[in-house]
Short mmCIF file of C-alpha atoms in Angstrom, two decimals:
data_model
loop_
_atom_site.label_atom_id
_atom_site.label_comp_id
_atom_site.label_asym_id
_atom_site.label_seq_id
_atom_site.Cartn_x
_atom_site.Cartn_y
_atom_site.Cartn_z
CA UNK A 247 12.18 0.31 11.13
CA UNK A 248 9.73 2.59 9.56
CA UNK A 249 10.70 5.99 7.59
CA UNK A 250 9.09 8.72 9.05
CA UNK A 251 6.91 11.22 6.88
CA UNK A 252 8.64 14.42 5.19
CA UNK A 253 7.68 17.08 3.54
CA UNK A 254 11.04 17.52 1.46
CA UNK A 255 13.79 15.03 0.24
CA UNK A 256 17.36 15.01 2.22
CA UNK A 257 19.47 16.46 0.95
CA UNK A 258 23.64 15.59 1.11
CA UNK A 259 26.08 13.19 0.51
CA UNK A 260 24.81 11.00 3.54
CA UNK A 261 22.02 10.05 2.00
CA UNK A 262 21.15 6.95 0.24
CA UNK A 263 17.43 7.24 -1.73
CA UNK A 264 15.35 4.33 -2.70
CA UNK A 265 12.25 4.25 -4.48
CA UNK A 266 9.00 3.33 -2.39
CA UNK A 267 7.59 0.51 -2.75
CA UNK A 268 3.75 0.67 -2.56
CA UNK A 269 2.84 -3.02 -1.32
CA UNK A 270 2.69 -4.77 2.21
CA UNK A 271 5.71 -4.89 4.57
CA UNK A 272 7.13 -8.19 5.22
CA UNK A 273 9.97 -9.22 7.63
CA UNK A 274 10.88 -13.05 6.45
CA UNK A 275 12.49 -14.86 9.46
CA UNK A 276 14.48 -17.72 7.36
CA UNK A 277 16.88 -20.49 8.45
CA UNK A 278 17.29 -23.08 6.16
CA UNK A 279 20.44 -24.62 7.92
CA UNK A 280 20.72 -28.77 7.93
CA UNK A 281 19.47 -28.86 11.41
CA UNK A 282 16.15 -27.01 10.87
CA UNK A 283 14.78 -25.47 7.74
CA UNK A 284 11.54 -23.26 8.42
CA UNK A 285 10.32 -19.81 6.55
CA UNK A 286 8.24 -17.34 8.49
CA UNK A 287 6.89 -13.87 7.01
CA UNK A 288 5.62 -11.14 9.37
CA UNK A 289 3.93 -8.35 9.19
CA UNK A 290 5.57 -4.60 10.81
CA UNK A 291 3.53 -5.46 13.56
CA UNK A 292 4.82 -8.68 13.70
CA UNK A 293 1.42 -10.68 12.85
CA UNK A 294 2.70 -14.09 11.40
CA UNK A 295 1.02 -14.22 7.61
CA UNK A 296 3.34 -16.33 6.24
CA UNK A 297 -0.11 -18.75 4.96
CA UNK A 298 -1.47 -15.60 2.68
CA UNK A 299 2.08 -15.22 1.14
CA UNK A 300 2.85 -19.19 1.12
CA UNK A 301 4.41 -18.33 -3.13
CA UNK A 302 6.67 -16.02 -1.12
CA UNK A 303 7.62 -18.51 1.52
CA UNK A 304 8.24 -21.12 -1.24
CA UNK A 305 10.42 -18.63 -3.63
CA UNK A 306 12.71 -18.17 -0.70
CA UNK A 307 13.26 -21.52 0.48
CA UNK A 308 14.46 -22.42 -3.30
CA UNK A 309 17.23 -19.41 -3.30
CA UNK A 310 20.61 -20.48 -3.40
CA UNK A 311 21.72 -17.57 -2.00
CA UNK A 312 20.00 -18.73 1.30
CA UNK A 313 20.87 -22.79 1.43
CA UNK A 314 22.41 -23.84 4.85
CA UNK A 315 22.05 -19.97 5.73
CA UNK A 316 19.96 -18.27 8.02
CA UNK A 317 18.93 -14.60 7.35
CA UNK A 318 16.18 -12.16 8.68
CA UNK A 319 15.31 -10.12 5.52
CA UNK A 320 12.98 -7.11 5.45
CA UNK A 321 11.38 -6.07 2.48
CA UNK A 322 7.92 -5.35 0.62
CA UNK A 323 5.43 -7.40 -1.03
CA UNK A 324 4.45 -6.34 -3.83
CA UNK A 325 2.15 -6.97 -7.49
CA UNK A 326 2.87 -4.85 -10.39
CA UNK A 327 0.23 -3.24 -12.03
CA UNK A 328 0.73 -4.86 -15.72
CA UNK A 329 -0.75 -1.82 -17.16
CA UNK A 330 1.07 1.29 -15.69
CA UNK A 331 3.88 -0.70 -15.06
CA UNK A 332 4.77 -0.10 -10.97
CA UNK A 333 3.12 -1.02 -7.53
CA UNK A 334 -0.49 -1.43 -7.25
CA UNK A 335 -1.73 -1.38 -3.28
CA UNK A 336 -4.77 -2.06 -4.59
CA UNK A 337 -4.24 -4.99 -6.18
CA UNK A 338 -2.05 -6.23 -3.51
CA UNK A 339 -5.51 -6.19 -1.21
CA UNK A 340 -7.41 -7.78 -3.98
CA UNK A 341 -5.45 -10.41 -4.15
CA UNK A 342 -5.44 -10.69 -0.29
CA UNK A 343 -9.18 -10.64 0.17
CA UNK A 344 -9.60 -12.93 -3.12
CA UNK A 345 -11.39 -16.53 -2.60
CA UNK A 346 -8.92 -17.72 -5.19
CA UNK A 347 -5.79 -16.28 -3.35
CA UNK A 348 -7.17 -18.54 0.05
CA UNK A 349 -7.90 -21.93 -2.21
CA UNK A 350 -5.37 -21.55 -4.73
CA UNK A 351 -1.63 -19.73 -4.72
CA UNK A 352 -0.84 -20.46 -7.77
CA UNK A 353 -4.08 -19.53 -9.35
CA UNK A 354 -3.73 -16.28 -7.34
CA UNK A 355 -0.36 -15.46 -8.68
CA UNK A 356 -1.29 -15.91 -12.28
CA UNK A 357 -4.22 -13.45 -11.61
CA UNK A 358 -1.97 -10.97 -9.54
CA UNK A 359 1.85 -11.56 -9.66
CA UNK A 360 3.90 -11.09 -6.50
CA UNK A 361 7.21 -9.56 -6.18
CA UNK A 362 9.27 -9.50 -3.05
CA UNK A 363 11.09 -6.24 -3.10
CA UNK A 364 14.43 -6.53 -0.37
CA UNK A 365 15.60 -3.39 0.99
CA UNK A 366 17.28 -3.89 4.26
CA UNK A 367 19.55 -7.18 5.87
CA UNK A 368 18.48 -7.40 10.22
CA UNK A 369 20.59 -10.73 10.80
CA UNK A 370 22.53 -13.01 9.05
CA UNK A 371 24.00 -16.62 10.44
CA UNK A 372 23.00 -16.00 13.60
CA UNK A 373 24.57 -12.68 13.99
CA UNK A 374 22.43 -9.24 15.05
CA UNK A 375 23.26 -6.61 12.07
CA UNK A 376 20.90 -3.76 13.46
CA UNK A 377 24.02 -2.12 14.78
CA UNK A 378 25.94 -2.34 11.35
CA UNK A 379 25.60 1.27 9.86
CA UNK A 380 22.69 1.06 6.48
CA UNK A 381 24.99 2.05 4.13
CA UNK A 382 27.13 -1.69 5.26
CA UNK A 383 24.16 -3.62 5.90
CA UNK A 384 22.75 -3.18 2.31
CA UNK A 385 25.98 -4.03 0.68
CA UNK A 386 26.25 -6.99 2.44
CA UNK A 387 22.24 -7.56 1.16
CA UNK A 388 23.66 -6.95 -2.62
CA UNK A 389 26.56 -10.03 -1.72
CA UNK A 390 24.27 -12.30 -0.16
CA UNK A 391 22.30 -12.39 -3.71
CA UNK A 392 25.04 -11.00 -5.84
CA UNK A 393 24.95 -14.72 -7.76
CA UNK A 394 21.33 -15.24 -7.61
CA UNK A 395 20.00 -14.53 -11.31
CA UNK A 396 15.85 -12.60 -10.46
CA UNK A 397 15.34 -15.38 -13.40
CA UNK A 398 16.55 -18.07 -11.99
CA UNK A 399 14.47 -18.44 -8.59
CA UNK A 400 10.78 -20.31 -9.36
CA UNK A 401 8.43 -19.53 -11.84
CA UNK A 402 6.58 -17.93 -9.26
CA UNK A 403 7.98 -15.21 -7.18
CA UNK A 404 10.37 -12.65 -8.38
CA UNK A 405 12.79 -11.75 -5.32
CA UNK A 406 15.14 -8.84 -5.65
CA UNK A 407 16.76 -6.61 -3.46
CA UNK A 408 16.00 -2.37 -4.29
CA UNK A 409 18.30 -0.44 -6.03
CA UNK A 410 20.13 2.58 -3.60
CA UNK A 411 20.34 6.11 -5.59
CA UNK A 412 22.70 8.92 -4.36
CA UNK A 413 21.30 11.75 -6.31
CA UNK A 414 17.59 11.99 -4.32
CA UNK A 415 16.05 15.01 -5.98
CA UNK A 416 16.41 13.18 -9.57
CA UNK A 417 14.95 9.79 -7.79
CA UNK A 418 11.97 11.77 -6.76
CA UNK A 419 11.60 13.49 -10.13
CA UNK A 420 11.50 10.37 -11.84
CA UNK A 421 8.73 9.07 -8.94
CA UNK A 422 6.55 11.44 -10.10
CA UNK A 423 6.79 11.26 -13.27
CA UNK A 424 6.17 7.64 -13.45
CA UNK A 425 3.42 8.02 -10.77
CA UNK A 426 5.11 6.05 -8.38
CA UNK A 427 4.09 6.46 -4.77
CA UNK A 428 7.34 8.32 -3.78
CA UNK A 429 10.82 7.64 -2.26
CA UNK A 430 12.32 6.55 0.82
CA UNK A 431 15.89 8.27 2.13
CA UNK A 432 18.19 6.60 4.95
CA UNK A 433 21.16 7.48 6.39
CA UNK A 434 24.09 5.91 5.67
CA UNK A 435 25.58 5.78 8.64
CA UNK A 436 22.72 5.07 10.71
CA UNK A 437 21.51 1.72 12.64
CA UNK A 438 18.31 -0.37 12.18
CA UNK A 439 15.80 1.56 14.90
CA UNK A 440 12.37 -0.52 15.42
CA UNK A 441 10.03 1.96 14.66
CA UNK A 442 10.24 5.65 14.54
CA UNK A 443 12.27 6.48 16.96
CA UNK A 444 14.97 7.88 15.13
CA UNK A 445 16.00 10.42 12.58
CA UNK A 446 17.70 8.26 10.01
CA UNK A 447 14.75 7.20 7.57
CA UNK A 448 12.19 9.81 5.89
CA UNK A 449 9.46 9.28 3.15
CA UNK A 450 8.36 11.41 0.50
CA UNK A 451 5.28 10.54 -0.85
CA UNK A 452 3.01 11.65 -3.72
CA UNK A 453 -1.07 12.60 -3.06
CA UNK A 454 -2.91 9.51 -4.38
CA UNK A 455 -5.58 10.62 -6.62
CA UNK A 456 -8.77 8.45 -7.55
CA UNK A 457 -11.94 8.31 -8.61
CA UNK A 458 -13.95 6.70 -5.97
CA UNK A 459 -17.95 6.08 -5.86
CA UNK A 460 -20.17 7.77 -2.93
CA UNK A 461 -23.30 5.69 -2.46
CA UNK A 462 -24.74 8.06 0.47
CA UNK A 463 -24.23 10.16 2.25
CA UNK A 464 -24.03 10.72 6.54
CA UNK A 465 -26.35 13.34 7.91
CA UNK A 466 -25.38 15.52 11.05
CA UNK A 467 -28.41 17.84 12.58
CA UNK A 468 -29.97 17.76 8.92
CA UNK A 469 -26.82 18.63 7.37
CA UNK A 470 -25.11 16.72 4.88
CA UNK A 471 -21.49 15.97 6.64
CA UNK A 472 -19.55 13.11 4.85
CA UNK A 473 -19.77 11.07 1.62
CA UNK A 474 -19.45 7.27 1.83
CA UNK A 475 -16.96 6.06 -0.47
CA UNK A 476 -16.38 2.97 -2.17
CA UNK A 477 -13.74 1.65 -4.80
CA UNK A 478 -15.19 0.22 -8.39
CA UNK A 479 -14.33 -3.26 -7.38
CA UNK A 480 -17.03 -2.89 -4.22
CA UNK A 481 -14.22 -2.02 -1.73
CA UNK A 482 -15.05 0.31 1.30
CA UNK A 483 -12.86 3.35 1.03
CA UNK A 484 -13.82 5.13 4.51
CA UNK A 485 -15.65 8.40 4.20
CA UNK A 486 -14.54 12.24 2.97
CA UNK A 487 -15.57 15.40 5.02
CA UNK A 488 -12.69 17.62 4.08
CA UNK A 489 -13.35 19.63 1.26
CA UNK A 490 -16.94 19.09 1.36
CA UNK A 491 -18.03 22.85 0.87
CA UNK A 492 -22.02 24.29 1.08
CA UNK A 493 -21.66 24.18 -3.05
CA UNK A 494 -21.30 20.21 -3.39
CA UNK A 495 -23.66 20.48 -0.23
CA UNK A 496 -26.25 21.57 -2.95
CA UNK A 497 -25.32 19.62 -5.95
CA UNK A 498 -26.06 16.94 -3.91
CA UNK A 499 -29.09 17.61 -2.77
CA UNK A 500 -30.35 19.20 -6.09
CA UNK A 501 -29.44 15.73 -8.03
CA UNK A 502 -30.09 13.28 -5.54
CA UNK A 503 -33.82 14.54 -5.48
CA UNK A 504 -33.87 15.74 -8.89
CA UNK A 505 -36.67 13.11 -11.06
CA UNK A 506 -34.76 13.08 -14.25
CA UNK A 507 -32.36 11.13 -12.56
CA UNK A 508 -34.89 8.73 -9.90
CA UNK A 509 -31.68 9.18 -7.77
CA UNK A 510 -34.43 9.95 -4.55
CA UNK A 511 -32.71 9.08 -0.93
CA UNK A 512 -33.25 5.56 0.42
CA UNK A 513 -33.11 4.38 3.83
CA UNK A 514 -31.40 1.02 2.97
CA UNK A 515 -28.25 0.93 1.07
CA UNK A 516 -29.98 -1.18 -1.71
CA UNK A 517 -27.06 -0.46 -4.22
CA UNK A 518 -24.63 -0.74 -1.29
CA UNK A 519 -21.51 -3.19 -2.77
CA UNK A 520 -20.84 -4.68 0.77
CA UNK A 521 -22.73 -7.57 1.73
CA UNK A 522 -22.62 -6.14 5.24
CA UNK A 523 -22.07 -2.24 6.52
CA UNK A 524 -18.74 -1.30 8.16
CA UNK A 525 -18.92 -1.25 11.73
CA UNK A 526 -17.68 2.32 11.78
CA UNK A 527 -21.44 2.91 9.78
CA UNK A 528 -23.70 1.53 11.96
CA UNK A 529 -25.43 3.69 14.17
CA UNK A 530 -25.17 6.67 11.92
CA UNK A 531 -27.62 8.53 10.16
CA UNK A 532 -27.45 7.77 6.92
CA UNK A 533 -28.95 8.90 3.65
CA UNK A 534 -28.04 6.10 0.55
CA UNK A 535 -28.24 6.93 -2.71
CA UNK A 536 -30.39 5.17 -5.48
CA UNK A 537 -27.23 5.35 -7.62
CA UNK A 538 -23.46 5.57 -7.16
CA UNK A 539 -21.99 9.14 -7.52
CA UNK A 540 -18.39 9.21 -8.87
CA UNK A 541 -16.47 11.54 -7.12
CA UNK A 542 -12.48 12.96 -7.47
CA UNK A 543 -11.05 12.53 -4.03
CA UNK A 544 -6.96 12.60 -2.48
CA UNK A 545 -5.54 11.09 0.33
CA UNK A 546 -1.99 10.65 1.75
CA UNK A 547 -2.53 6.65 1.01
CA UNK A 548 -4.49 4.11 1.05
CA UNK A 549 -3.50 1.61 4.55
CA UNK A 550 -3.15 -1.88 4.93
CA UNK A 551 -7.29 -2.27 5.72
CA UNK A 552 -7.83 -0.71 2.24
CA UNK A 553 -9.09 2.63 3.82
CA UNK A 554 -8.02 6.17 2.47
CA UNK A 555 -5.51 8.37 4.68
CA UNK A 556 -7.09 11.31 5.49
CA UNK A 557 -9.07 11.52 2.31
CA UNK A 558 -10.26 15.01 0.55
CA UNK A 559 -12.87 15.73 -1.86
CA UNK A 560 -11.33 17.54 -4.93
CA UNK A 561 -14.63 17.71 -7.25
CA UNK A 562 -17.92 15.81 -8.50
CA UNK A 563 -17.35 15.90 -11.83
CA UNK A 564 -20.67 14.51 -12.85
CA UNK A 565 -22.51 17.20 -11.08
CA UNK A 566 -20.22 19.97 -11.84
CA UNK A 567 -22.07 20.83 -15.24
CA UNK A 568 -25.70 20.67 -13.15
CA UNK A 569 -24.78 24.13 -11.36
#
């Protein structure tokens, strides 16, 4: 079930508000009965990945709560920036494209500690809960781990199921206070819908804001048209056209010819921080700089490929004082 995206919180006393948890969605198919004890994690498009989360798979088959149980939990994996405290995405796909995560869990988790955040209860002992109203179905989450201590599972993994909030306003005040990526809302009364069809789950979510680095630019008819972005840690981003106006147009071209700053146009990405260009670059015209250009952009988020949402160029700071 996936919340669809609003522009305002629901409001009204059937509503149920949870924060949202910035991560990767996993559904975790368990049955750890006598007869036949197995873990599988999938993804929302139900892509088995339960070898890049094997810490997760491991943390649940240890839960008391679960023993001689079967359940079909859905939830979010997630590490916690230790710094600002709450969800990192970004670290989340560090950790995922990591050498050290693919050779060594538990290295991996002492680098970039998982969480697996439960917010919703599909089956349980064999029995289909998607027609159980939300509102039942997460109280009967909360019971299923009502004796299981966060502390008290492995060293590993923490697994704990979301807090629900009535007042949604004052969640989403709070989410943006704390930077947090936003809140989810569900009806109380409503069923578990596969997908969006429905009208039962919305999102709210906050503009991410970062400070990406353009390494070149892509040319259209001699016209500067996009900026190709990267993350500090080498990451492609994708590439920002919106809010390109004719003013960074010129900044650009007045600095990346300028010789006080040898910042000339080259052909080949020599600076480029991936060993090998997107596919979605090849073929284009391309101008690279000698030098990467930090740049303020937004986006709606950043997806599971570790490419910005519709991205927008807000300003180039370290240009803005060469006008």
């Amino acid at each position: 079930m996936a919340p669809i995206l609003a522009d305002a919180v629901p409001q009204g006393p059937q509503w149920l508000h949870q924060l949202k948890w910035d991560g990767i969605r996993l559904i975790a198919d368990c049955n750890l009965t006598i007869k036949d004890r197995s873990i599988k994690l999938y993804t929302k498009r139900m892509l088995d990945r339960t070898s890049s989360f094997t810490i997760i798979e491991q943390a649940l088959a240890q839960l008391p709560a679960l023993q001689g149980r079967s359940a079909l939990l859905d939830g979010e994996a997630v590490v916690i920036d230790p710094r600002l405290r709450r969800p990192s995405f970004s670290l989340i796909l560090q950790r995922q494209r990591s050498s050290i995560a693919k050779q060594n869990d538990i290295a991996a988790h002492q680098r970039w500690p998982l969480s697996y955040v439960l917010f919703d209860l599909i089956a349980l002992d064999g029995q289909d809960l998607r027609t159980w109203p939300y509102e039942a179905r997460h109280q009967q989450l909360l019971n299923l781990f009502a004796q299981q201590k966060i502390d008290s599972l492995s060293n590993q993994v923490s697994v704990q199921v979301a807090d629900v909030y009535e007042d949604g306003q004052a969640l989403w005040s709070w989410a943006v206070e704390h930077q947090w990526e936003g809140i989810v809302s569900k009806l109380k009364k409503a069923p578990y819908s596969c997908g969006k069809k429905h009208q039962a789950s919305f999102k709210c979510k906050k503009e991410l804001e970062l400070t990406a680095l353009a390494y070149g630019v892509i040319m259209n008819e001699g016209r500067i048209a996009s900026l190709i972005l990267f993350s500090h840690e080498g990451s492609y981003l994708g590439r920002v056209a919106i809010g390109l106006q004719q003013q960074h147009r010129e900044l650009l071209e007045t600095w990346a010819q300028h010789p006080e700053y040898a910042t000339k146009y080259a052909a080949e990405p020599a600076l480029c921080p991936s060993k090998s260009l997107p596919q979605e670059l090849r073929r284009l015209s391309i101008r690279w700089f000698h030098a990467p250009l930090p740049c303020l952009v937004a986006a709606l988020e950043m997806n599971e490929s570790g490419l910005l949402r519709h991205p927008k160029l807000l300003a180039l700071p370290y240009l803005s004082g060469q006008a």
